[in-house]
Tab-separated table of C-alpha atoms and ligand atoms in Angstrom:
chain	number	residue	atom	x	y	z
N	15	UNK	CA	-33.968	-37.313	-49.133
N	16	UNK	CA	-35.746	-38.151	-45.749
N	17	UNK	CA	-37.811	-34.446	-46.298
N	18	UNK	CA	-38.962	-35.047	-49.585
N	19	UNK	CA	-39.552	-38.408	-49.001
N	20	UNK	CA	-42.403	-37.828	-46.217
N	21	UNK	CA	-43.693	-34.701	-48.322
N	22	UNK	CA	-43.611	-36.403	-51.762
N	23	UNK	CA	-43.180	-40.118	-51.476
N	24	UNK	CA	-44.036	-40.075	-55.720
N	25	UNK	CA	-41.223	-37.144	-56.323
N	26	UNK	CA	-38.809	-38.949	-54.330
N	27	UNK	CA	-39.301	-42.795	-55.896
N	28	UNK	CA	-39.704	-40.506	-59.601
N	29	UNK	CA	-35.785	-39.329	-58.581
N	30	UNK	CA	-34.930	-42.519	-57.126
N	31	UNK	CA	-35.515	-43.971	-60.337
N	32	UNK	CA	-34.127	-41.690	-61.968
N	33	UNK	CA	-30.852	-42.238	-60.034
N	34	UNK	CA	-31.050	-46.073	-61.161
N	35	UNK	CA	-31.618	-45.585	-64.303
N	36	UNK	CA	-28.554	-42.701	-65.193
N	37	UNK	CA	-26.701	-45.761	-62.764
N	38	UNK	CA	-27.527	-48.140	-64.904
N	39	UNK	CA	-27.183	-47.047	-68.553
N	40	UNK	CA	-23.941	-45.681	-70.650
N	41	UNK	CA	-24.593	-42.451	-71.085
N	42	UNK	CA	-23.591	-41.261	-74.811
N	43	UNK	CA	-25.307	-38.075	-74.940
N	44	UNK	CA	-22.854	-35.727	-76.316
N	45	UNK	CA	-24.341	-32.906	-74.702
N	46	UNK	CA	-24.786	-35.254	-71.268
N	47	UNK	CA	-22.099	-35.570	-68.261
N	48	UNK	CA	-22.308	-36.391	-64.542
N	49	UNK	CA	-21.876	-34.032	-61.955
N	50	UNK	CA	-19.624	-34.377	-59.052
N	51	UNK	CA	-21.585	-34.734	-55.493
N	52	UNK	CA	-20.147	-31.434	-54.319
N	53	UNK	CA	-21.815	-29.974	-57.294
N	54	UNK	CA	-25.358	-31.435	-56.455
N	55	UNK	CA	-24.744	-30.367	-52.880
N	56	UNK	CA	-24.628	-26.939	-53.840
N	57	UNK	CA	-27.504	-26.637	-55.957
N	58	UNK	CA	-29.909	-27.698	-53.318
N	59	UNK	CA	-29.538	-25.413	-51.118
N	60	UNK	CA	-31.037	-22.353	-49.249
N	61	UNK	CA	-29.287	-20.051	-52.006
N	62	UNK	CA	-32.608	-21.317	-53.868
N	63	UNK	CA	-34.502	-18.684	-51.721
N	64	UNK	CA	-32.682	-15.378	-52.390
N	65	UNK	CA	-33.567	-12.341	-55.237
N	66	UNK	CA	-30.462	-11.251	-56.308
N	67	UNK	CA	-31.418	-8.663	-59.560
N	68	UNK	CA	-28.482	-6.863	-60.858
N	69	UNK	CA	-24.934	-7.472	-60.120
N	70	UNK	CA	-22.459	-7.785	-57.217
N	71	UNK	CA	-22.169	-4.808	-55.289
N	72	UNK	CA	-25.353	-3.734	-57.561
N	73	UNK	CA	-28.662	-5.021	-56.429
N	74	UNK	CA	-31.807	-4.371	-56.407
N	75	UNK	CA	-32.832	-6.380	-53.250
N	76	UNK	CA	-31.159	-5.948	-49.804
N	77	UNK	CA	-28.923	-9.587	-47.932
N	78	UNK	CA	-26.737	-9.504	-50.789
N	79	UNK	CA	-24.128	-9.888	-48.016
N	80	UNK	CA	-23.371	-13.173	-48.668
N	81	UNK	CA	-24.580	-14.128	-52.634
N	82	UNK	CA	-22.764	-11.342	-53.734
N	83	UNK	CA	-19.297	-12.901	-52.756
N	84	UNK	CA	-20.431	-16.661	-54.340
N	85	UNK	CA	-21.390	-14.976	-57.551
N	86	UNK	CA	-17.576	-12.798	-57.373
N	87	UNK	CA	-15.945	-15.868	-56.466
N	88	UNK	CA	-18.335	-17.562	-59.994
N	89	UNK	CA	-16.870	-14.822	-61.582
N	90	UNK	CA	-13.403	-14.592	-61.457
N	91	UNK	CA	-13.265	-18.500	-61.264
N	92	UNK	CA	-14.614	-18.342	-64.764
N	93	UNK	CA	-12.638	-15.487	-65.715
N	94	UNK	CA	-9.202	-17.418	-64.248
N	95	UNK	CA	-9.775	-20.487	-65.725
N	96	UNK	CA	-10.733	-19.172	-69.484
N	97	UNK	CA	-8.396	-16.475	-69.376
N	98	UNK	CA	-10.974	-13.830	-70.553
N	99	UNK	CA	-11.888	-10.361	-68.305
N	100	UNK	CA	-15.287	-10.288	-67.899
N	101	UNK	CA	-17.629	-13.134	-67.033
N	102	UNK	CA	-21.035	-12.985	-66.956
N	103	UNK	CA	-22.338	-16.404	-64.795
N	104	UNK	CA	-26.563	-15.443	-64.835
N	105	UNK	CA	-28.111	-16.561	-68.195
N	106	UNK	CA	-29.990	-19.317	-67.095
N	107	UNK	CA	-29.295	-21.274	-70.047
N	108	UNK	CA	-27.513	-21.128	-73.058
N	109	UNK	CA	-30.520	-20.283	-75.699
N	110	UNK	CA	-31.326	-17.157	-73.302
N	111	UNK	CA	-26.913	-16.651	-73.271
N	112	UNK	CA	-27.356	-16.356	-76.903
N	113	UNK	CA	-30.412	-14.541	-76.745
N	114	UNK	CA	-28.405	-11.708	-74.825
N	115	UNK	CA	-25.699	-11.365	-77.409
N	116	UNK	CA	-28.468	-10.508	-79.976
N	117	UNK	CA	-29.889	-8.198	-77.706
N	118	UNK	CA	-26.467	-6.775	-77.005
N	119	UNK	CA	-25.177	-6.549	-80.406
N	120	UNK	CA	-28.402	-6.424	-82.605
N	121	UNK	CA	-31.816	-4.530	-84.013
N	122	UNK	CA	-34.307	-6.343	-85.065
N	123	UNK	CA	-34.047	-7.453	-88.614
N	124	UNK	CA	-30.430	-7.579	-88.939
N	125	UNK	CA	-28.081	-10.157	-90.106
N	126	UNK	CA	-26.980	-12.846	-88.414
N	127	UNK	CA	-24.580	-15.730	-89.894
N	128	UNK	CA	-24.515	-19.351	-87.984
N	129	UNK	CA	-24.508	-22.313	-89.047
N	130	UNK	CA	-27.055	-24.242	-89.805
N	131	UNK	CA	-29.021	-26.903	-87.827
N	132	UNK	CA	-28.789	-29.625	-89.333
N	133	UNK	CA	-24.974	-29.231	-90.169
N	134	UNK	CA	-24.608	-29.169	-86.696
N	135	UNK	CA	-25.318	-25.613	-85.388
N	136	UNK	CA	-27.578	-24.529	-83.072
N	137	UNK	CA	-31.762	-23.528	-83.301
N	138	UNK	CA	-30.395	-19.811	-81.875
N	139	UNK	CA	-27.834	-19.068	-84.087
N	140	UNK	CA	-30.778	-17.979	-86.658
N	141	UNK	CA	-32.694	-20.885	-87.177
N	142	UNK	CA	-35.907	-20.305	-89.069
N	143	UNK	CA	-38.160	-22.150	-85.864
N	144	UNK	CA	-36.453	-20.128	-83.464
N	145	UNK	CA	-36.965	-16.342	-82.614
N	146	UNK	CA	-33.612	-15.865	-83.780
N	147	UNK	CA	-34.376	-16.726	-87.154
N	148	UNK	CA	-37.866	-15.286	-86.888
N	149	UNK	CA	-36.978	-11.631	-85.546
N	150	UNK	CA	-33.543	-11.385	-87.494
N	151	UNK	CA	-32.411	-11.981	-91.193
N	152	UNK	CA	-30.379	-15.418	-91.237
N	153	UNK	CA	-28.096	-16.530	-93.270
N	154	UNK	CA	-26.236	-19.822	-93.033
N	155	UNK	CA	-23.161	-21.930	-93.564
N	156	UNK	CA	-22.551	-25.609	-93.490
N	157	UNK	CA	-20.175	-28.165	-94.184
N	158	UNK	CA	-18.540	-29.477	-97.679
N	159	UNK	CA	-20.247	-32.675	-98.763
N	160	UNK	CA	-17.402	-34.636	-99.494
N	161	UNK	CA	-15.388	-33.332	-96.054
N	162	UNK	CA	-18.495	-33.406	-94.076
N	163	UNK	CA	-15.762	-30.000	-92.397
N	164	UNK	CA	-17.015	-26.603	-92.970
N	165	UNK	CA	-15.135	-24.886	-95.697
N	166	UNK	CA	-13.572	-21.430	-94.151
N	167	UNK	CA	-13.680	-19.965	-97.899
N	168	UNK	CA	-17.321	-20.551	-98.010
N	169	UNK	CA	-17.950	-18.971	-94.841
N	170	UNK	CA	-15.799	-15.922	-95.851
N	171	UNK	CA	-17.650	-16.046	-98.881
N	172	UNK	CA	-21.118	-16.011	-97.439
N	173	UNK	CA	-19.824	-13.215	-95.248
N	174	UNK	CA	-18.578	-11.122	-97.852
N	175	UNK	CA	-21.744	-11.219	-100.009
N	176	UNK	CA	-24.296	-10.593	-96.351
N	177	UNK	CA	-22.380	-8.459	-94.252
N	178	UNK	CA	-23.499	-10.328	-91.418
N	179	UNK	CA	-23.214	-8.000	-88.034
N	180	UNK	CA	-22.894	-11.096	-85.790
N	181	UNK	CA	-21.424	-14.267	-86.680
N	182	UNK	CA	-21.758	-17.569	-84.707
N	183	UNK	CA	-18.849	-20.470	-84.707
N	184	UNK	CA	-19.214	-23.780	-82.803
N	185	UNK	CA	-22.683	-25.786	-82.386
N	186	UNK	CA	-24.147	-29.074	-81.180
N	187	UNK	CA	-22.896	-31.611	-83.582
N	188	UNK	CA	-19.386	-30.894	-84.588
N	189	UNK	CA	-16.770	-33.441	-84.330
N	190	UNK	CA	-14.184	-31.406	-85.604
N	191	UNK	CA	-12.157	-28.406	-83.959
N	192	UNK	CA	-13.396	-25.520	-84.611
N	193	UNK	CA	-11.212	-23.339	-86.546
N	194	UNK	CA	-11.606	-19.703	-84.569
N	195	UNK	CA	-8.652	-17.701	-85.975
N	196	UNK	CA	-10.468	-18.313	-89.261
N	197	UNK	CA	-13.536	-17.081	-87.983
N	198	UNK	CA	-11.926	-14.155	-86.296
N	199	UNK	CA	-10.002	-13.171	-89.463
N	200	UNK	CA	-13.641	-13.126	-91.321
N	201	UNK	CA	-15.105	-11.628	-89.050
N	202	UNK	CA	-13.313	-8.288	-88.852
N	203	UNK	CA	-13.470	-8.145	-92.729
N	204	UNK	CA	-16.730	-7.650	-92.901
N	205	UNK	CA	-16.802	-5.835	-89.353
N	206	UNK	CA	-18.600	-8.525	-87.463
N	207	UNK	CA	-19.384	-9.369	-83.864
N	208	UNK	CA	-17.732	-13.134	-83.848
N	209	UNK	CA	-19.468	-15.362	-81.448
N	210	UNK	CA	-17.543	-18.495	-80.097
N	211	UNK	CA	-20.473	-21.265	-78.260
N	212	UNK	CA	-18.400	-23.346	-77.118
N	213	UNK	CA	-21.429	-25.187	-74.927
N	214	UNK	CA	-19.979	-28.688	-75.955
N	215	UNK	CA	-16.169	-28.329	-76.108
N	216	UNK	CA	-15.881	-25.654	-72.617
N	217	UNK	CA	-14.577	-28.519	-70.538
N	218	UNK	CA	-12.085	-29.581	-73.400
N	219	UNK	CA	-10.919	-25.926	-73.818
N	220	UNK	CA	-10.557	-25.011	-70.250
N	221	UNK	CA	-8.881	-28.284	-69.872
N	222	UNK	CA	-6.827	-27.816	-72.637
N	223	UNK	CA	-7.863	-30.586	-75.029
N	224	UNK	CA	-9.313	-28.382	-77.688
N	225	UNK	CA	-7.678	-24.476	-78.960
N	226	UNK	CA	-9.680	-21.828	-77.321
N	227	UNK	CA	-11.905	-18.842	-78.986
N	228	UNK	CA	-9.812	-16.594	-76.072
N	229	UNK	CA	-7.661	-13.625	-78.401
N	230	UNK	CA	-10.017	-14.609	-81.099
N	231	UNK	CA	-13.998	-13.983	-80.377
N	232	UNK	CA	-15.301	-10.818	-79.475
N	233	UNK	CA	-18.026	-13.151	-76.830
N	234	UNK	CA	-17.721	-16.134	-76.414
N	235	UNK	CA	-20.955	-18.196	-74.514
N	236	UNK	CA	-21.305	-21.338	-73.346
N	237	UNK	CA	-23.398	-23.413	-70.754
N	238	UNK	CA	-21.840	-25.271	-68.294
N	239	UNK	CA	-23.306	-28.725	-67.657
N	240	UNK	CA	-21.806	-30.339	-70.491
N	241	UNK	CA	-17.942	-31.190	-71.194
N	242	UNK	CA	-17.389	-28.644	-68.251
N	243	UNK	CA	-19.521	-30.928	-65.750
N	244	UNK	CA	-21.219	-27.894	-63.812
N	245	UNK	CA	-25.101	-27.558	-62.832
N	246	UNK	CA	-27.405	-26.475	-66.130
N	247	UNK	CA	-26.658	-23.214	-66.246
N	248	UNK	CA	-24.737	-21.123	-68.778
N	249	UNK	CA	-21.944	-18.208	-69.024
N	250	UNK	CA	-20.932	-15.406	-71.272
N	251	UNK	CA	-17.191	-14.155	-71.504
N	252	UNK	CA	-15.491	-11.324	-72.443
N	253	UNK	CA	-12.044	-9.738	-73.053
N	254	UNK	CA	-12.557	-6.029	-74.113
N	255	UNK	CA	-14.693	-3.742	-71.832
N	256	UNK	CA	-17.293	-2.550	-74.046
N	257	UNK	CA	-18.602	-6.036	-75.170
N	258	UNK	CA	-18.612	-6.934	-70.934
N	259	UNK	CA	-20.781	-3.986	-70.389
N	260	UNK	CA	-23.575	-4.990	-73.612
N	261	UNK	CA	-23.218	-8.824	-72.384
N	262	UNK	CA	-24.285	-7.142	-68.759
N	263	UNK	CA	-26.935	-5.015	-69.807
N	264	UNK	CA	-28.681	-7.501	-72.201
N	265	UNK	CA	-28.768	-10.325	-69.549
N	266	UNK	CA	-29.865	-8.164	-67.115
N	267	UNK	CA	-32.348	-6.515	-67.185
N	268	UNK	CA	-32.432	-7.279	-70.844
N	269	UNK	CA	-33.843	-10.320	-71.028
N	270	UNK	CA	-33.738	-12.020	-67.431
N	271	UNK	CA	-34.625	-11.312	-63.579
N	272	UNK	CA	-32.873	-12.359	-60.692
N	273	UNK	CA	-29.955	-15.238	-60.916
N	274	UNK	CA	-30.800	-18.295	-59.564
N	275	UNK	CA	-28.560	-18.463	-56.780
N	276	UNK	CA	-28.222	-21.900	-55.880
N	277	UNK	CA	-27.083	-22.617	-59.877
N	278	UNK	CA	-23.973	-20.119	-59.365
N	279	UNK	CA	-22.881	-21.329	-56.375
N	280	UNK	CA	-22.587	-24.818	-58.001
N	281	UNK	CA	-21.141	-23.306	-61.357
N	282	UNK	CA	-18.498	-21.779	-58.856
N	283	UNK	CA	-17.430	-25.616	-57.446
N	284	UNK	CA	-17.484	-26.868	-61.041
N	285	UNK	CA	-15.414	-23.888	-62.410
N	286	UNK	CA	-12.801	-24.888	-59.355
N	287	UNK	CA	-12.918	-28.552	-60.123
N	288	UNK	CA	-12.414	-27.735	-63.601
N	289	UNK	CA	-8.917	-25.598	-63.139
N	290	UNK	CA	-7.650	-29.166	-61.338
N	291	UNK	CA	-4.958	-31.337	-62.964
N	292	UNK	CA	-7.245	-34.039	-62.218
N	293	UNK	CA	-9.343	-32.338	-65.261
N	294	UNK	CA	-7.405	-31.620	-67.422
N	295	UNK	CA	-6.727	-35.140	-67.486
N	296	UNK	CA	-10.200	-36.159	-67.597
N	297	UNK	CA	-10.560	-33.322	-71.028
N	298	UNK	CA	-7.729	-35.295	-72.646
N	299	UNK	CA	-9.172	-38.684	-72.222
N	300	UNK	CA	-12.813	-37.333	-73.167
N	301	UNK	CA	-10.847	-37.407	-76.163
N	302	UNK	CA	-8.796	-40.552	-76.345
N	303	UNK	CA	-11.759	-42.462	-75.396
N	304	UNK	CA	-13.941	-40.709	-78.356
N	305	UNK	CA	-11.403	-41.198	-80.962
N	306	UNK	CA	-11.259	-44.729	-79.646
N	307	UNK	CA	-14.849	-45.555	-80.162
N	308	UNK	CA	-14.711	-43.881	-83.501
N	309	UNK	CA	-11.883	-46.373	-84.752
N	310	UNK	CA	-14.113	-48.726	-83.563
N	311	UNK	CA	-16.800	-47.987	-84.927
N	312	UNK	CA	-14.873	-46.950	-88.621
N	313	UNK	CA	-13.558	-50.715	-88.065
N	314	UNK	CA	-17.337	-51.974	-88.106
N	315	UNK	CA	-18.180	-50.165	-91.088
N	316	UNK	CA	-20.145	-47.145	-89.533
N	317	UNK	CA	-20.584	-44.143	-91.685
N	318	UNK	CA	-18.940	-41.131	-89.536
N	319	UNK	CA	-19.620	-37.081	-90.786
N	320	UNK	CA	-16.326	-35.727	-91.335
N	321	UNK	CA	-14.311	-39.402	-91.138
N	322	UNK	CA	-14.008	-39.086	-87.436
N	323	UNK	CA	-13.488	-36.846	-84.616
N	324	UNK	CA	-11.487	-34.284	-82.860
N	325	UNK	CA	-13.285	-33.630	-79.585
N	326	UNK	CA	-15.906	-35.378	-77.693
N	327	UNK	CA	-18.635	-35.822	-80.060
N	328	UNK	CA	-19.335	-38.435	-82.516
N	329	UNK	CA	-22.171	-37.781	-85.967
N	330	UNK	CA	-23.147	-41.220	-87.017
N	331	UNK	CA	-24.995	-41.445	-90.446
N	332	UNK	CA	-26.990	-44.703	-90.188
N	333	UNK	CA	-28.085	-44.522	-93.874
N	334	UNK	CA	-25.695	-47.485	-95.031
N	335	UNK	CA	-26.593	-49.905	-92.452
N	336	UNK	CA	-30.072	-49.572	-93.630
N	337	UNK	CA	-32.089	-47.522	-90.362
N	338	UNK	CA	-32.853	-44.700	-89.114
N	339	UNK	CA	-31.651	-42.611	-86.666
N	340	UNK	CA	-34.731	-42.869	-84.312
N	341	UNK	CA	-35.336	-46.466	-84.478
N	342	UNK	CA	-31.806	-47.198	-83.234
N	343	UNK	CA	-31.409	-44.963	-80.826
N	344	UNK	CA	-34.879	-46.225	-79.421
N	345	UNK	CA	-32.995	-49.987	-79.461
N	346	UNK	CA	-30.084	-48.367	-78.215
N	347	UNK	CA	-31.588	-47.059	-75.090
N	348	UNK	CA	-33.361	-50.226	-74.540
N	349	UNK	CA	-30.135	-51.979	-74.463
N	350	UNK	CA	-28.950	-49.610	-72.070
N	351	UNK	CA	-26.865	-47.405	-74.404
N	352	UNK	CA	-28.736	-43.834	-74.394
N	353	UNK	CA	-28.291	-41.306	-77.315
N	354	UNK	CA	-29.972	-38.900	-79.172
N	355	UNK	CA	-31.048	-39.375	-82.758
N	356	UNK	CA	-30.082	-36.650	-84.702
N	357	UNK	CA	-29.921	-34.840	-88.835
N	358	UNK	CA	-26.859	-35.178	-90.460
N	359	UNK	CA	-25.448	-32.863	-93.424
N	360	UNK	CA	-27.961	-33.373	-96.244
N	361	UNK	CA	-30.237	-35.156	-94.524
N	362	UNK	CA	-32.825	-36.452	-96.697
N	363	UNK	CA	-34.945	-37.264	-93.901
N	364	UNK	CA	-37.293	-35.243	-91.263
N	365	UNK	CA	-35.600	-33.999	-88.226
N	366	UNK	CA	-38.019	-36.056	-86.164
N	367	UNK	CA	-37.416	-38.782	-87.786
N	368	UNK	CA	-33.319	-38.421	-89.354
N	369	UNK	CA	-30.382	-40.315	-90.461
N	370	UNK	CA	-28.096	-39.843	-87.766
N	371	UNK	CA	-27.111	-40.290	-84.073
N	372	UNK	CA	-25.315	-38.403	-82.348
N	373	UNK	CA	-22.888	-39.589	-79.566
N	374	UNK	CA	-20.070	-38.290	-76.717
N	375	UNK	CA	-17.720	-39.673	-74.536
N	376	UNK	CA	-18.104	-36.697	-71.922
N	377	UNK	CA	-20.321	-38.990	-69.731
N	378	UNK	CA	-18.608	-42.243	-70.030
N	379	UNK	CA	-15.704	-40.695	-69.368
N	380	UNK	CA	-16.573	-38.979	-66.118
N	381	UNK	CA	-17.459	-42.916	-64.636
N	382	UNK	CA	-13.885	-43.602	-65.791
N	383	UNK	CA	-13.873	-45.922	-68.502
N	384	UNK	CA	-11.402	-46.103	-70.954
N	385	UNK	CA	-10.200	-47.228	-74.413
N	386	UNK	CA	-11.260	-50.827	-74.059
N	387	UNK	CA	-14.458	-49.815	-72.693
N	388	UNK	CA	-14.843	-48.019	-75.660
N	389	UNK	CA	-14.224	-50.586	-77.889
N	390	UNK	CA	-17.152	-52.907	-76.473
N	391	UNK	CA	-19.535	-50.262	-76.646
N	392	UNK	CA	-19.013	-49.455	-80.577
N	393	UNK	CA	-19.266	-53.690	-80.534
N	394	UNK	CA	-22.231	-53.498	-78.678
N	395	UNK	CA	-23.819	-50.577	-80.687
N	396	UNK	CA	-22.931	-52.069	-83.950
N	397	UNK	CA	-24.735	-55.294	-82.532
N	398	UNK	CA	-28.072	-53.697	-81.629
N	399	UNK	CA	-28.053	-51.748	-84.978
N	400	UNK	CA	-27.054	-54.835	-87.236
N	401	UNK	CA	-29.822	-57.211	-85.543
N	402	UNK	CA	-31.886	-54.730	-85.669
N	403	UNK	CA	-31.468	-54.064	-89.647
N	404	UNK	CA	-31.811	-57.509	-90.381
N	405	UNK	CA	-34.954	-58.732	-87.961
N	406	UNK	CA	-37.270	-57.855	-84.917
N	407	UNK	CA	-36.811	-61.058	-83.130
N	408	UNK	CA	-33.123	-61.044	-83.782
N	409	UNK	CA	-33.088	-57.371	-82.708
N	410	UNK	CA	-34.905	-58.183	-79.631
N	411	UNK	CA	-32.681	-61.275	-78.107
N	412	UNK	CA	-29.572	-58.909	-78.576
N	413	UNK	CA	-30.771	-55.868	-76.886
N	414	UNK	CA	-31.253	-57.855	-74.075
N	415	UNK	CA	-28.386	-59.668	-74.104
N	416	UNK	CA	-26.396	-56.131	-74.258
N	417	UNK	CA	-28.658	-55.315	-71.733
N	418	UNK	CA	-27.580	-57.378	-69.108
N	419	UNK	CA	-23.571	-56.846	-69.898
N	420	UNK	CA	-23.968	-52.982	-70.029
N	421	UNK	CA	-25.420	-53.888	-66.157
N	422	UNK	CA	-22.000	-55.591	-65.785
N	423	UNK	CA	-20.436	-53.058	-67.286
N	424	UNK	CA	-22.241	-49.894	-64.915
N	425	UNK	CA	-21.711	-51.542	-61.855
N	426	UNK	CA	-17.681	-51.913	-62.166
N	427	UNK	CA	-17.806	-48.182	-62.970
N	428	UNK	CA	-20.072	-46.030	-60.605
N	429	UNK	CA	-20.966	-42.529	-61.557
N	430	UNK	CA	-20.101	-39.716	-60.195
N	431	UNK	CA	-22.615	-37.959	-57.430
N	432	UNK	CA	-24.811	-40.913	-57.811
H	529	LIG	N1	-29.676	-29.415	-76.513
H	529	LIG	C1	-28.251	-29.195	-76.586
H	529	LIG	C2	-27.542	-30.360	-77.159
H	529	LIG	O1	-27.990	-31.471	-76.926
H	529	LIG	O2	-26.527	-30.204	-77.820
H	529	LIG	C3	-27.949	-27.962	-77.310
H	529	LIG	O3	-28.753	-26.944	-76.842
């Protein structure tokens, strides 16, 4: 970073420290991973410079000559490795990949089923904050209280009574597979659009750990910086023609301009590291390692939605050890052990402030720890959260005690790209 050094000494220490700091913590975000080097080469590169509206072969702006065959070679990467026939690799994000499948599918006003947020959905599968829930008529499922699993004769019944014309499946805090036959099977009842985001499980589907919505969604969207270990970025998928061409037409120039260049070509060397042995390996231990911590953590009397998991993700409910969400994930973090606080089914409490946390194992995982690294994190978590229940100056000498072993614990096991 010689360049940026000499033009922005502040930038450059600000990333610097950045770099230390993703070194030197355990990453549990669920929604968190590491990219490979060859991925961070690509996205800072000259491909940042370059208009590229419309499609290959299909642009609006001439020197295409050489973007066009990166975003082909995005394309049938992600098409290959999913097993689907159309790919779509421009939303930026995946709130604006959503976005196009209302836009593709949907007026104004009409139905749309997800499920809720705080049962682990997503703010644009018609959340009431987001413009999805604002501009179109919501309805919601959830999960069963005493499964903490969504019930599939709820959702069929929900369906049957709105006649929703687009249903989502999958969300941000779902331990559990998600069931898309089911969903499928619903969703042509009531002549539904079904929706598969798969944002937090891609890497575990396309690396065979989890089923996949492929045969069974109509479009399927998902971003690809978090199980799937690409750039931030985001992709929608396709198998029959007609829903390719909507998906295409909504993202561009439906909602967005011209593809940022540099993030394809870096979703391209993801999607190829991605169709390695080497990660399908790393999807199955994603898993090991997270139903690992979970025993673990079951073992130290943690309260766990659903009883456990099935992928990478992990819904803690704090309420019987006596905090809240946000003050131990704020210890947490200080220890060196970074989450996100986060609502749980029924949660009594304020999103801002909830019951839960929410962790994942993509991350840790991706630096190559294992089971018994697993282990001493739940030890360590259940440490910070049971000083920190009981008193501050308690709390205090542990978190930096766990401080200085999670230290220990980075340095033996170097991330990748850093
Ligand atoms: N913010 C993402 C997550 O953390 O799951 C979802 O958009």
């Amino acid at each position: 970073m010689s360049s940026l050094s000499s033009v922005d000494p502040q930038i450059a220490e600000l990333i610097k420290a950045e770099e230390r700091r993703q070194a030197d913590t355990v990453k549990l975000i669920a929604s968190e991973n590491y990219v490979s080097k060859a991925v961070l080469e690509a996205t800072g590169t000259v491909l940042t410079n370059k208009y590229s509206e419309g499609y290959p072969g299909k642009r609006y702006y001439e020197g295409q000559q050489v973007i066009d065959q990166i975003e082909t070679l995005a394309i049938e990467r992600a098409k290959s490795l999913f097993g689907v026939n159309h790919a779509n690799v421009q939303p930026y994000s995946g709130s604006p990949a959503n976005l196009a499948i209302y836009l593709a599918f949907l007026q104004p006003g009409d139905t749309v089923m997800g499920m809720g947020l705080p049962f682990g959905g997503h703010l644009t599968h018609g959340w009431s904050v987001s413009a999805t829930g604002k501009w179109f008529n919501p309805v919601r499922y959830g999960v069963r209280r005493d499964t903490g699993r969504v019930d599939m004769d709820e959702v069929r019944e929900i369906a049957l009574r709105e006649r929703p014309k687009l249903i989502f499946c999958g969300g941000t805090a779902i331990p559990r597979t998600i069931d898309f036959p089911a969903f499928a099977e619903i969703a042509r009842e009531v002549g539904a659009v079904l929706a598969a985001d798969i944002a937090h499980i891609a890497g575990l589907v396309a690396g065979g750990a989890h089923p996949s919505p492929v045969g069974h969604a109509d479009v399927i969207s998902t971003t690809t910086h978090k199980t799937l270990r690409g750039p931030r970025g985001a992709m929608l998928m396709a198998t029959a023609d007609e829903h390719a061409t909507a998906l295409n037409k909504a993202v561009f120039p439906g909602l967005q301009g011209g593809p940022h260049n540099h993030t394809t070509a870096a979703i391209a060397v993801a999607l190829k590291e991605a169709a390695t042995d080497e990660f399908k390996d790393y999807a199955h231990q994603v898993v090991v390692n997270s139903q690992a911590l979970a025993e673990e953590l079951l073992g130290r009397g943690f309260d766990l939605v659903s009883g456990g998991t099935d992928n990478h993700l992990i819904l803690l409910d704090l309420t019987p050890k006596g905090i809240g969400g946000k003050p131990a994930a704020q210890a947490m973090d200080r220890a060196g052990l970074e989450t996100n606080y986060n609502t749980v089914p029924f949660d009594p409490r304020k999103p801002f402030d909830p019951s839960g946390i929410r962790i994942g194992t993509a991350g840790v995982t991706s630096r190559g720890m294992g089971v018994a690294e697993m282990r001493q994190i739940g030890a360590w978590m259940d440490q910070v959260v049971s000083a920190l229940a009981k008193d501050q100056d308690e709390a205090e000498r542990v978190i930096t005690r766990v401080q200085g072993e999670v230290r220990e614990l980075t340095s033996r096991f170097p991330a990748p790209g850093l």
